[in-house]
Short mmCIF file of C-alpha atoms and ligand atoms in Angstrom, two decimals:
data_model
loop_
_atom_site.label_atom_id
_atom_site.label_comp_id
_atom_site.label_asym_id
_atom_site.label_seq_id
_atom_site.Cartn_x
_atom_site.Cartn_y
_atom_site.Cartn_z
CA UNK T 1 56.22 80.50 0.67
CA UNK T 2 56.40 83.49 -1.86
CA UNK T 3 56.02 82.21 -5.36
CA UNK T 4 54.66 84.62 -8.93
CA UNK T 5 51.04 83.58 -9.50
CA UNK T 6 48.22 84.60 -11.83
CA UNK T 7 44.97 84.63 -10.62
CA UNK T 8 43.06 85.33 -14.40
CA UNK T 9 44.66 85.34 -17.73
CA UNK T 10 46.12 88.57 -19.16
CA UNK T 11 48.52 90.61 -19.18
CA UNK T 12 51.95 91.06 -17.69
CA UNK T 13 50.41 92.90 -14.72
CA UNK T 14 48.19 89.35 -13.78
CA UNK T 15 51.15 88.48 -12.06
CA UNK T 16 51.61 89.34 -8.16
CA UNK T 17 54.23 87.97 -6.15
CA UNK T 18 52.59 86.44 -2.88
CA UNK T 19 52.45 84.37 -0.37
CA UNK T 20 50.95 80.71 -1.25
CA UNK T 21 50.48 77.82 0.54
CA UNK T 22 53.84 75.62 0.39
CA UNK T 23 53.43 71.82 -2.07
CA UNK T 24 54.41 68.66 -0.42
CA UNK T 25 56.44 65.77 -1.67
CA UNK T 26 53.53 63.66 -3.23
CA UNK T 27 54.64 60.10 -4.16
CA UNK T 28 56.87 59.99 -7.00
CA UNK T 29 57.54 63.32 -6.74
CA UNK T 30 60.60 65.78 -5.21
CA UNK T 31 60.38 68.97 -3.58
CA UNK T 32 62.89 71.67 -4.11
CA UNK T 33 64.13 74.68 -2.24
CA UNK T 34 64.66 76.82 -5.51
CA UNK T 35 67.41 78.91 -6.16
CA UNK T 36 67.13 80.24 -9.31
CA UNK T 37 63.92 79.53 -12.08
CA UNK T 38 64.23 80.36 -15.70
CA UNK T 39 61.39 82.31 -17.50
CA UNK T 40 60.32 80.88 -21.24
CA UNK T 41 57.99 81.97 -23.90
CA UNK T 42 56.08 79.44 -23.25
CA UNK T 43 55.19 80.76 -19.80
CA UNK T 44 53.69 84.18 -21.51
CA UNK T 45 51.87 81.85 -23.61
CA UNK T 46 49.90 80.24 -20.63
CA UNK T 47 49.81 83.38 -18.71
CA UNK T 48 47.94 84.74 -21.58
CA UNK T 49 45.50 82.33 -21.63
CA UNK T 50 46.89 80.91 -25.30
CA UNK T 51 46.78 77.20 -23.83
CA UNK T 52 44.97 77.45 -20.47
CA UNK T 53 46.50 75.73 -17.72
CA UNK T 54 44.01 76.83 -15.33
CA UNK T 55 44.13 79.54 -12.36
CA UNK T 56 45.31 80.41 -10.47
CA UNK T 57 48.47 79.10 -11.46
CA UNK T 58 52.31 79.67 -10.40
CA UNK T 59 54.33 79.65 -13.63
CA UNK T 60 57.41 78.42 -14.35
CA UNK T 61 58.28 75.44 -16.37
CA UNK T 62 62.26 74.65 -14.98
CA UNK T 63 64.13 75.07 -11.91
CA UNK T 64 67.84 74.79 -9.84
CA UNK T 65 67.93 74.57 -6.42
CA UNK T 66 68.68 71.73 -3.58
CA UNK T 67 66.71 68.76 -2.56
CA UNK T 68 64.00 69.41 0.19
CA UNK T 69 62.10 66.22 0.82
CA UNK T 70 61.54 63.42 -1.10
CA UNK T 71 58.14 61.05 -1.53
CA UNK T 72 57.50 57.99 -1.05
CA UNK T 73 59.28 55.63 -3.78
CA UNK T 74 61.74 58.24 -5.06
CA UNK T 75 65.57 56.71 -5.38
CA UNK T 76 68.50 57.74 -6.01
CA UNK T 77 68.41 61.18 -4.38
CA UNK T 78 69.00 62.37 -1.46
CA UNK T 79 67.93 65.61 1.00
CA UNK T 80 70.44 68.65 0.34
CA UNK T 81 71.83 67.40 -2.84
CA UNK T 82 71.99 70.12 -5.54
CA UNK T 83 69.54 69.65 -8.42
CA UNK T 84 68.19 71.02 -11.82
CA UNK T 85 64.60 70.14 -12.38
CA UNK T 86 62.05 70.33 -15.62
CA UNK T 87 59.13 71.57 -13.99
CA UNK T 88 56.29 71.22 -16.96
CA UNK T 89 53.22 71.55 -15.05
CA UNK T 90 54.58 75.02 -13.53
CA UNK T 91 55.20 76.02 -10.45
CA UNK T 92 59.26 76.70 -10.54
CA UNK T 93 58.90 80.53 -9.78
CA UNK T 94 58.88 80.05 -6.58
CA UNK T 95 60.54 79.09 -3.13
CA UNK T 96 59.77 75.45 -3.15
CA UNK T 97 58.52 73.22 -5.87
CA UNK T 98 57.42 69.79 -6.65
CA UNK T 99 59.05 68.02 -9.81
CA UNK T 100 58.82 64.48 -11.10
CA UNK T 101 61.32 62.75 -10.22
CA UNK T 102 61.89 61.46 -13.75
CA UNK T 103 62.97 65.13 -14.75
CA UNK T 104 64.96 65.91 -11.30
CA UNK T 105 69.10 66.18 -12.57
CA UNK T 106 71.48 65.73 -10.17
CA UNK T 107 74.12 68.72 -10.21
CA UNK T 108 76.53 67.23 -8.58
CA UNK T 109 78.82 63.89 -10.03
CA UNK T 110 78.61 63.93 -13.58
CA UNK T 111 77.42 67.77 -13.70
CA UNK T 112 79.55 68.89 -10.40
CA UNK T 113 79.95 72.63 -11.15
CA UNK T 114 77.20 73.24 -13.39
CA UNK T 115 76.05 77.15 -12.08
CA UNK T 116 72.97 76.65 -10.70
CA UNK T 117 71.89 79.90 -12.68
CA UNK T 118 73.29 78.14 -16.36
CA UNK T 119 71.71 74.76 -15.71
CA UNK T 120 68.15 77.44 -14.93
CA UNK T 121 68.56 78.77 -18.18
CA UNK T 122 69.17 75.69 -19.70
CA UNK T 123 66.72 73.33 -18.87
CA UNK T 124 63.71 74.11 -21.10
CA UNK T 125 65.97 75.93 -23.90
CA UNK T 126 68.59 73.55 -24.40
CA UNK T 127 66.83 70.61 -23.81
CA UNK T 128 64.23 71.52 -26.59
CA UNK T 129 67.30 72.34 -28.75
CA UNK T 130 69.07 68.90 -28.11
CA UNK T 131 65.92 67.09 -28.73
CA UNK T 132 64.81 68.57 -32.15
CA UNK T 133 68.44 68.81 -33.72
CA UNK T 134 68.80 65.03 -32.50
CA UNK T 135 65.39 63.65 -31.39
CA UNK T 136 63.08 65.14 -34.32
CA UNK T 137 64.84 66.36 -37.15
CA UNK T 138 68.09 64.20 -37.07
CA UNK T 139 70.68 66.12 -37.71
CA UNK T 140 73.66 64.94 -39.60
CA UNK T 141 76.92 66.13 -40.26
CA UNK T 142 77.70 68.51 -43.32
CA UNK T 143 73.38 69.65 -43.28
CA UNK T 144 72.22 73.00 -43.32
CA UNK T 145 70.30 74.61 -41.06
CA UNK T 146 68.30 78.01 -40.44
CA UNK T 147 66.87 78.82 -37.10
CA UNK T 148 63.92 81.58 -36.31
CA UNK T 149 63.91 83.58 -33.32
CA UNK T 150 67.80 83.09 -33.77
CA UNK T 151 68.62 85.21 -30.99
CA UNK T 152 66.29 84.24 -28.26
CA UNK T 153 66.66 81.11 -25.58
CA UNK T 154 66.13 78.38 -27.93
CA UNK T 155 67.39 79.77 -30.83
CA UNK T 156 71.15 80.81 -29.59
CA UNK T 157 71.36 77.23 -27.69
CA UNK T 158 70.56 75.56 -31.11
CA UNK T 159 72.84 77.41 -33.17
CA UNK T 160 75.82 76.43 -31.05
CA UNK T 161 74.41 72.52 -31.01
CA UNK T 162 73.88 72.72 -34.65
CA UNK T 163 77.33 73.17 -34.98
CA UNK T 164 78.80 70.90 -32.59
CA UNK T 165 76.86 68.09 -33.85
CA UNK T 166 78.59 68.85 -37.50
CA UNK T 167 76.10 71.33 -39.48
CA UNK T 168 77.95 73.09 -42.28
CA UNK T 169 75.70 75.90 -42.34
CA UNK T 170 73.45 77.81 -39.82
CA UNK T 171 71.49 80.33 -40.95
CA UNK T 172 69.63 82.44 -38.19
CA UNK T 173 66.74 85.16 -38.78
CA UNK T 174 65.40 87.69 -36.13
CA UNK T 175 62.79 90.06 -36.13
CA UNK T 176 64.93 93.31 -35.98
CA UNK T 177 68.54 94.34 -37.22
CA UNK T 178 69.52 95.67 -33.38
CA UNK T 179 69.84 91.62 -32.82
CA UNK T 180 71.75 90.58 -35.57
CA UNK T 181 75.31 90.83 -33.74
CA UNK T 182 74.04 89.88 -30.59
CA UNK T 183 73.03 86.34 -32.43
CA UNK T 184 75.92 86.20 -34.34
CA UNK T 185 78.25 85.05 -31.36
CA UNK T 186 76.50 82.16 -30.96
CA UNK T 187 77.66 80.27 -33.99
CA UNK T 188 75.56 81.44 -36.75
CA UNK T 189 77.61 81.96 -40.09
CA UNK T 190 75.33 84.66 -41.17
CA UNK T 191 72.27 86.12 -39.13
CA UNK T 192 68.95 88.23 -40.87
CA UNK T 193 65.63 89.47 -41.23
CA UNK T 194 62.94 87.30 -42.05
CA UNK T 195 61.90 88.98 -44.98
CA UNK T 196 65.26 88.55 -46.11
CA UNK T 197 66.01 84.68 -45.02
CA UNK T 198 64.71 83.45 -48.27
CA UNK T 199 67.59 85.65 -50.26
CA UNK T 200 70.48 84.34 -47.74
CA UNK T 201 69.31 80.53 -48.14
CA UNK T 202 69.32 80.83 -51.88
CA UNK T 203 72.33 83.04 -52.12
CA UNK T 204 74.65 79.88 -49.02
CA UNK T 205 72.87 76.76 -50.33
CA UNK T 206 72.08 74.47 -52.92
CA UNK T 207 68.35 75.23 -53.43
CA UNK T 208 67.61 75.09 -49.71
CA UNK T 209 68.36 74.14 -46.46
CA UNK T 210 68.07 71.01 -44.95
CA UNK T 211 66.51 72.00 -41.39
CA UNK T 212 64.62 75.14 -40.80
CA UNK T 213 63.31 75.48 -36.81
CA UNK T 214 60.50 77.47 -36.59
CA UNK T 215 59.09 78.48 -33.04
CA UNK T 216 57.32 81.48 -34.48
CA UNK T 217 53.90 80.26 -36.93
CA UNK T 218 52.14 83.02 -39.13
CA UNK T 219 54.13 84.32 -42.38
CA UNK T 220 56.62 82.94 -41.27
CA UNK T 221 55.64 79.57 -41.13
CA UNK T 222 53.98 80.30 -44.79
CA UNK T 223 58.25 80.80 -46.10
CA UNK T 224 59.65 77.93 -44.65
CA UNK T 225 58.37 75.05 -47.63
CA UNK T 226 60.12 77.49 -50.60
CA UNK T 227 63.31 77.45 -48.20
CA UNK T 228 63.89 73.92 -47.95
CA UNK T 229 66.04 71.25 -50.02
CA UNK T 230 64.61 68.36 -51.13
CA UNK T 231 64.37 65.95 -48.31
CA UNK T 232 64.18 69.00 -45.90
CA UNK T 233 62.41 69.15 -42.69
CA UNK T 234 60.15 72.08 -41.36
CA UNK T 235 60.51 71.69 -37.50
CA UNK T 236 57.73 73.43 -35.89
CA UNK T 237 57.78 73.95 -31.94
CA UNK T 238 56.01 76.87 -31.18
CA UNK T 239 53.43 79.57 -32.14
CA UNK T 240 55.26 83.04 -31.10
CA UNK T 241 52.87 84.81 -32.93
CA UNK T 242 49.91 82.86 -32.57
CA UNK T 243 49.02 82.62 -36.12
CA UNK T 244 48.92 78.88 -37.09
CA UNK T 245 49.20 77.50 -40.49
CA UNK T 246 47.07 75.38 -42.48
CA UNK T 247 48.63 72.67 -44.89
CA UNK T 248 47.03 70.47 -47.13
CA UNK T 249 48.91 66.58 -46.67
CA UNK T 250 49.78 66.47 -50.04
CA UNK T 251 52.18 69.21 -49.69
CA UNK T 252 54.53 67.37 -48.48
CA UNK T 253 54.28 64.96 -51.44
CA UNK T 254 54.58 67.51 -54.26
CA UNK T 255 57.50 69.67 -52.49
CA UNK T 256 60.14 66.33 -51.02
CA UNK T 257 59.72 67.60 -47.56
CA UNK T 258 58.49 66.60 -44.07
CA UNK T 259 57.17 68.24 -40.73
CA UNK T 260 58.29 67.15 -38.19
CA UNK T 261 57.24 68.68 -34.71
CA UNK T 262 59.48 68.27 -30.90
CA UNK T 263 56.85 68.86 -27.51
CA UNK T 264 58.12 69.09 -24.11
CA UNK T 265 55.38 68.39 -22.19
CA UNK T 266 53.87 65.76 -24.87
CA UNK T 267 57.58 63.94 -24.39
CA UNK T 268 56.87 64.49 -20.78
CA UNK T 269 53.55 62.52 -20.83
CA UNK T 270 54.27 59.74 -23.42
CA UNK T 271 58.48 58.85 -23.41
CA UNK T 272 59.79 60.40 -19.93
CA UNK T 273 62.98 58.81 -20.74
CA UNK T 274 63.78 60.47 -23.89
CA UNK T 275 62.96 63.28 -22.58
CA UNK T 276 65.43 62.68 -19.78
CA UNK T 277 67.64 61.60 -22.04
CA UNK T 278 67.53 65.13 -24.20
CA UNK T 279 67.93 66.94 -20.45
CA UNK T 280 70.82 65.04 -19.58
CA UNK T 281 72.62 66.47 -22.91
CA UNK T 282 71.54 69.53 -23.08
CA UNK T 283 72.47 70.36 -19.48
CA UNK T 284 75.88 68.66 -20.75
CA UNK T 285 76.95 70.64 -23.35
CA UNK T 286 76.21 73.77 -20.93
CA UNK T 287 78.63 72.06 -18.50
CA UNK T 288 81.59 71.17 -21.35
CA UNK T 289 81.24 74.64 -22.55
CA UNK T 290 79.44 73.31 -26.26
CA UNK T 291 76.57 75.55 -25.77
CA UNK T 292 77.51 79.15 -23.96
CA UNK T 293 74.52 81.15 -22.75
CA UNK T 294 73.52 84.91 -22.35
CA UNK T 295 71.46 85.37 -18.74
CA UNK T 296 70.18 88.18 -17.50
CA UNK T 297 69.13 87.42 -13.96
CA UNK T 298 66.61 89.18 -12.15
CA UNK T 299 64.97 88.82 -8.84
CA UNK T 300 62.02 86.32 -8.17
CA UNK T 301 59.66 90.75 -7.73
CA UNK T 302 60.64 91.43 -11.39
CA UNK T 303 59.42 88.62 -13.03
CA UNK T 304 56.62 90.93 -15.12
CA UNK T 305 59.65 92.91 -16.41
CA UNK T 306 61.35 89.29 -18.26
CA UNK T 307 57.29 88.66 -19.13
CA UNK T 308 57.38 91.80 -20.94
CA UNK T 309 60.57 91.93 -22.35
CA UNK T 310 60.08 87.78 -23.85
CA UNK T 311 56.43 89.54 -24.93
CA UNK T 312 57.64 93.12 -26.45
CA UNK T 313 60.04 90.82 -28.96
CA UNK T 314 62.81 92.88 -26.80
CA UNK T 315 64.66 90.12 -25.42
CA UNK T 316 67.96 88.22 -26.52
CA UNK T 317 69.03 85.17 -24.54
CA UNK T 318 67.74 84.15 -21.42
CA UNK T 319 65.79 86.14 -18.27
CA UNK T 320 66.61 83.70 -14.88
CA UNK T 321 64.86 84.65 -11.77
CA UNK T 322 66.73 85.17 -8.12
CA UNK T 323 64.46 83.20 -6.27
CA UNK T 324 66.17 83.01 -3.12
N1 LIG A 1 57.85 72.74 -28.11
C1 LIG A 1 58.45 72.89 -26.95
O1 LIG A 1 58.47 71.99 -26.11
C2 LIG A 1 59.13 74.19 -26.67
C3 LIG A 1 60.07 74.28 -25.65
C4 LIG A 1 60.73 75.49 -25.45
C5 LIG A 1 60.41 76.57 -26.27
N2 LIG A 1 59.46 76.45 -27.22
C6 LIG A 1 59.13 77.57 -28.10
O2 LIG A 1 60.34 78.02 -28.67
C7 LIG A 1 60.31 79.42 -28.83
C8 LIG A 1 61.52 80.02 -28.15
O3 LIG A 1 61.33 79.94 -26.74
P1 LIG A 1 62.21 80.86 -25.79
O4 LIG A 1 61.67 80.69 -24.42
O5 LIG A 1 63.63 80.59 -26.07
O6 LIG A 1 61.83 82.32 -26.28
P2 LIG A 1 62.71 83.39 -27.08
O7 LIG A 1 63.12 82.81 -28.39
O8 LIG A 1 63.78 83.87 -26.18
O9 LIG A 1 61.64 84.52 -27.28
C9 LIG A 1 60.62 84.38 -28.23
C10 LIG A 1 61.03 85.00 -29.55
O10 LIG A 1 60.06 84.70 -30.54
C11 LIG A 1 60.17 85.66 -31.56
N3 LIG A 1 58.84 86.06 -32.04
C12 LIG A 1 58.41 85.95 -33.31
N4 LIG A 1 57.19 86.43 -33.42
C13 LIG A 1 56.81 86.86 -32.21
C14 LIG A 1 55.64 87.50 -31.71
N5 LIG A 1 54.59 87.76 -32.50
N6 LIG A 1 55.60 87.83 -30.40
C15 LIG A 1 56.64 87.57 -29.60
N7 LIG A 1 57.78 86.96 -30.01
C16 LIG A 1 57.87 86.63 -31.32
C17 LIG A 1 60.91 86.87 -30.99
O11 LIG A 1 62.20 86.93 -31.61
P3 LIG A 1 62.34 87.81 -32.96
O12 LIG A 1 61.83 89.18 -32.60
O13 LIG A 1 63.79 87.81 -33.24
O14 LIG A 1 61.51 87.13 -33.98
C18 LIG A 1 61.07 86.53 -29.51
O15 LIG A 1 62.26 87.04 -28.98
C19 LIG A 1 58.99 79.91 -28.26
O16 LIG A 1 58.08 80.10 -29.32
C20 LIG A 1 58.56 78.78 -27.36
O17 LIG A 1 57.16 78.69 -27.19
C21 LIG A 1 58.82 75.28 -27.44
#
């Protein structure tokens, strides 16, 4: 089958689309003819070696496609049937790939009509939104909330859940002007620069906001504690720039604030069914029309161009691969 796959870490240009040998349907597990196979940050990340996932290695952490075989002791599916699968050890950008069948979403009945290119850009994006807005930082109506990387994947899916799910204020920074209006159609009541965020939460709230979701680390992560209300939670889910932050415990003490922290994969490994759970509504409120999303789709040869694009800070929304 012809899949993407990095043989060393690196670069963009690691990647080569190939021929590789074709998975099989191990127990527990389905295979699927893929269609279409978003491409995430977090996918750069492991290309690049920042968590090593080992090589050579076929990325791609979601896919949409149709059911090819099923092993031994998987229910409730059946061969043909449209599906939308979280694919967390990799492997979705390619013809055929092998999913738990925990995270394998039927696209028909509930989610009949769900594009199979929408529910490929949701998977990873909105599910991560659902589950920190819900899952990790409860959310409750009339809160405030600021968002980093405001108009990327994550970031435009959780400004539109924010406000579905009854925030009275979402705040969104980016990290150049050119994507301010881009961000601001997806629900943001005002949208800025970082180095300006702290101005816009003091000027819109009561000495800070209640939520602020930050995928990106480094200075950034440094501003968040100043920016929050009492009671406020720090959401951290990422590492964009790979810059970490070190906090002393007590911090949280002296400042009335918590961290609080949402993992895919670590969901994955230790409460599959919340993590099913947080699928199942984020691929939901792409289906009622709650959470709109901007794709660009490209085909499965120009997956270094959304690589460099997610990498270059050049991207808004969400890069889905043509597979087949
Ligand atoms: N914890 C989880 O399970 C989980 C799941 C999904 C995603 N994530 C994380 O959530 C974030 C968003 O994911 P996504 O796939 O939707 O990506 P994305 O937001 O579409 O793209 C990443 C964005 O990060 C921002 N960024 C800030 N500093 C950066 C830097 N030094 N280099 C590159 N980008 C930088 C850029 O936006 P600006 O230029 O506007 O700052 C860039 O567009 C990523 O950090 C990802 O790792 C985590």
């Amino acid at each position: 089958m012809l899949a993407a796959r990095f043989d060393e870490y690196g670069s963009a240009d690691v990647l080569q689309v190939r021929e590789v040998p074709t998975p099989t349907a191990d127990p527990g597990r389905v295979l699927i003819d893929v269609s279409h196979a978003g491409v995430n940050f977090a996918e750069v990340m492991f290309r690049r070696g920042q968590f090593p996932v080992g090589v050579p290695h076929v990325p791609g952490l979601e896919a949409a496609g149709t059911v090819r075989a099923l092993g031994e002791g998987v229910t409730g599916l059946r061969v043909g049937q449209p599906v939308a699968a979280l694919t967390l050890d990799g492997g979705g950008n390619a013809e055929v790939v092998s999913a738990r069948a925990e995270l394998v979403v039927p696209l028909d009945g509930d989610l009949a009509g769900l594009d199979p290119v929408l529910a490929a850009a949701a998977l990873c994006n909105v599910t991560t939104a659902y589950g920190i807005l819900d899952g990790a930082a409860r959310l409750r109506a009339g809160e405030t909330v600021a968002i980093y990387a405001a108009a990327g994947g994550v970031g435009t899916a959780a400004a539109q859940l924010a406000r579905s799910m009854g925030a009275s204020l979402v705040l969104g920074a980016v990290g150049s002007p050119d994507k301010v209006d881009f961000a601001m159609r997806y629900g943001y009541d005002a949208v800025t620069t970082y180095a300006d965020l702290p101005e816009v939460v003091g000027d819109n709230t009561d000495g800070g906001v209640d939520l602020l979701l930050d995928s990106v680390g480094g200075a950034a992560r440094e501003a968040v504690t100043p920016m929050l209300a009492p009671f406020g939670r720090h959401v951290i889910f990422g590492d964009a720039a790979a810059a970490d932050a070190t906090y002393q415990s007590n911090d949280v003490w002296f400042s009335n604030t918590s961290r609080v922290g949402y993992n895919l994969g670590g969901l994955a490994g230790s409460r599959p069914a919340v993590l099913r759970a947080h699928l199942e509504e984020g691929l939901r409120a792409v289906a009622e029309g709650v959470v709109k999303l901007d794709v660009t789709e490209l085909p499965l040869a120009e997956v270094r161009v959304a690589h460099q694009h997610l990498e270059s800070r050049a991207s808004t929304g969400k890069f889905v691969l043509r597979i087949r």
